[in-house]
Amino acid sequence: MSEQFTIATFYEFVPLESLSKLKESLLELMAEHEVSGTIIVADEGFNSTVSGKQANLDKFLSRVFKLFGANPKVNFSTHDSPGFKRSKVKIKKEIVTLKKKVNMEFARGTHVSPSEWNKIILEPGTIVVDARNDYEYRIGTFKGARNPETESFSELPDYFEDRDPQTPIAMFCTGGIRCEKLAPYLVEKGFANVYQLEGGILQYLADTDSSESLWVGDCFVFDDRIAVDQDLNKGSSVDFSTEKELSRKKQ
């Protein structure tokens, strides 16, 4: 039996200070617990995908969350290799780049649990929007979802410029972070009914039986698996040329 590694994705919008010092502490913890992956930190919070042996990862997450002063929800999956070649901590202006001023405390979208998601997106008149990029959409998406055909998240606000703000919008992304930032922006712009999939696609796949799933294809992920299937195992629908392209885009 091959050795198993646990991959964890987590984020939270929470004020952070002394980012350079925080980066040093995070790198030390990653080395100590043999955890690889990428952690992005900014004044507005953190966004991470990391991997390690389960016991090591549990200890690492406990210490990291104390360091952040936060207790985010974590999506877990397993793989027979670490998923990352290195351990990196990046300091950025935003943990997910929208390039728009967003008051995260002013307004929020309506979080929809995976168990209620099918009902929402099948509602007549609701526009279902894939908040990810075009190359992610092409690997897999929800039945009936619209593709804004963007190359980067910062292009997505333009897609909503001429939309009727009274039209219900149901949007989703990989782990939820993009929707978490876009939803308040849309509400501030006057959109009355903004729904977002709680925990993102990964939580939906974890919680939903394949017989009831409205997901079609695989889901792009930010590690060496490239994509995962309905059971969160390494996907098989990505051919070599696409895998090479996606690996380049992740860098």
mmCIF file with all atom_site columns, N, CA and C in Angstrom, residues 235-245:
data_model
loop_
_atom_site.group_PDB
_atom_site.id
_atom_site.type_symbol
_atom_site.label_atom_id
_atom_site.label_alt_id
_atom_site.label_comp_id
_atom_site.label_asym_id
_atom_site.label_entity_id
_atom_site.label_seq_id
_atom_site.pdbx_PDB_ins_code
_atom_site.Cartn_x
_atom_site.Cartn_y
_atom_site.Cartn_z
_atom_site.occupancy
_atom_site.B_iso_or_equiv
_atom_site.pdbx_formal_charge
_atom_site.auth_seq_id
_atom_site.auth_comp_id
_atom_site.auth_asym_id
_atom_site.auth_atom_id
_atom_site.pdbx_PDB_model_num
ATOM 1  N N  . GLY A 1 235 ? -8.038 13.128 -10.641 1.00 0.00 ? 235 GLY A N  1
ATOM 2  C CA . GLY A 1 235 ? -8.868 12.998 -11.829 1.00 0.00 ? 235 GLY A CA 1
ATOM 3  C C  . GLY A 1 235 ? -8.134 12.369 -12.993 1.00 0.00 ? 235 GLY A C  1
ATOM 4  N N  . SER A 1 236 ? -8.903 11.873 -13.950 1.00 0.00 ? 236 SER A N  1
ATOM 5  C CA . SER A 1 236 ? -8.310 11.205 -15.110 1.00 0.00 ? 236 SER A CA 1
ATOM 6  C C  . SER A 1 236 ? -8.661 11.888 -16.422 1.00 0.00 ? 236 SER A C  1
ATOM 7  N N  . SER A 1 237 ? -9.421 12.995 -16.355 1.00 0.00 ? 237 SER A N  1
ATOM 8  C CA . SER A 1 237 ? -9.908 13.614 -17.583 1.00 0.00 ? 237 SER A CA 1
ATOM 9  C C  . SER A 1 237 ? -8.955 14.652 -18.155 1.00 0.00 ? 237 SER A C  1
ATOM 10 N N  . VAL A 1 238 ? -7.866 14.957 -17.446 1.00 0.00 ? 238 VAL A N  1
ATOM 11 C CA . VAL A 1 238 ? -6.933 15.985 -17.905 1.00 0.00 ? 238 VAL A CA 1
ATOM 12 C C  . VAL A 1 238 ? -5.826 15.323 -18.712 1.00 0.00 ? 238 VAL A C  1
ATOM 13 N N  . ASP A 1 239 ? -5.747 15.640 -20.016 1.00 0.00 ? 239 ASP A N  1
ATOM 14 C CA . ASP A 1 239 ? -4.698 15.041 -20.834 1.00 0.00 ? 239 ASP A CA 1
ATOM 15 C C  . ASP A 1 239 ? -3.376 15.762 -20.604 1.00 0.00 ? 239 ASP A C  1
ATOM 16 N N  . PHE A 1 240 ? -2.303 15.246 -21.166 1.00 0.00 ? 240 PHE A N  1
ATOM 17 C CA . PHE A 1 240 ? -0.964 15.771 -20.882 1.00 0.00 ? 240 PHE A CA 1
ATOM 18 C C  . PHE A 1 240 ? -0.816 17.226 -21.298 1.00 0.00 ? 240 PHE A C  1
ATOM 19 N N  . SER A 1 241 ? -1.344 17.598 -22.458 1.00 0.00 ? 241 SER A N  1
ATOM 20 C CA . SER A 1 241 ? -1.186 18.969 -22.943 1.00 0.00 ? 241 SER A CA 1
ATOM 21 C C  . SER A 1 241 ? -1.908 19.957 -22.048 1.00 0.00 ? 241 SER A C  1
ATOM 22 N N  . THR A 1 242 ? -3.111 19.562 -21.593 1.00 0.00 ? 242 THR A N  1
ATOM 23 C CA . THR A 1 242 ? -3.864 20.432 -20.694 1.00 0.00 ? 242 THR A CA 1
ATOM 24 C C  . THR A 1 242 ? -3.178 20.518 -19.343 1.00 0.00 ? 242 THR A C  1
ATOM 25 N N  . GLU A 1 243 ? -2.666 19.380 -18.862 1.00 0.00 ? 243 GLU A N  1
ATOM 26 C CA . GLU A 1 243 ? -1.959 19.354 -17.580 1.00 0.00 ? 243 GLU A CA 1
ATOM 27 C C  . GLU A 1 243 ? -0.751 20.278 -17.618 1.00 0.00 ? 243 GLU A C  1
ATOM 28 N N  . LYS A 1 244 ? -0.036 20.276 -18.726 1.00 0.00 ? 244 LYS A N  1
ATOM 29 C CA . LYS A 1 244 ? 1.140  21.131 -18.878 1.00 0.00 ? 244 LYS A CA 1
ATOM 30 C C  . LYS A 1 244 ? 0.732  22.603 -18.852 1.00 0.00 ? 244 LYS A C  1
ATOM 31 N N  . GLU A 1 245 ? -0.386 22.913 -19.532 1.00 0.00 ? 245 GLU A N  1
ATOM 32 C CA . GLU A 1 245 ? -0.885 24.287 -19.569 1.00 0.00 ? 245 GLU A CA 1
ATOM 33 C C  . GLU A 1 245 ? -1.316 24.749 -18.184 1.00 0.00 ? 245 GLU A C  1
#
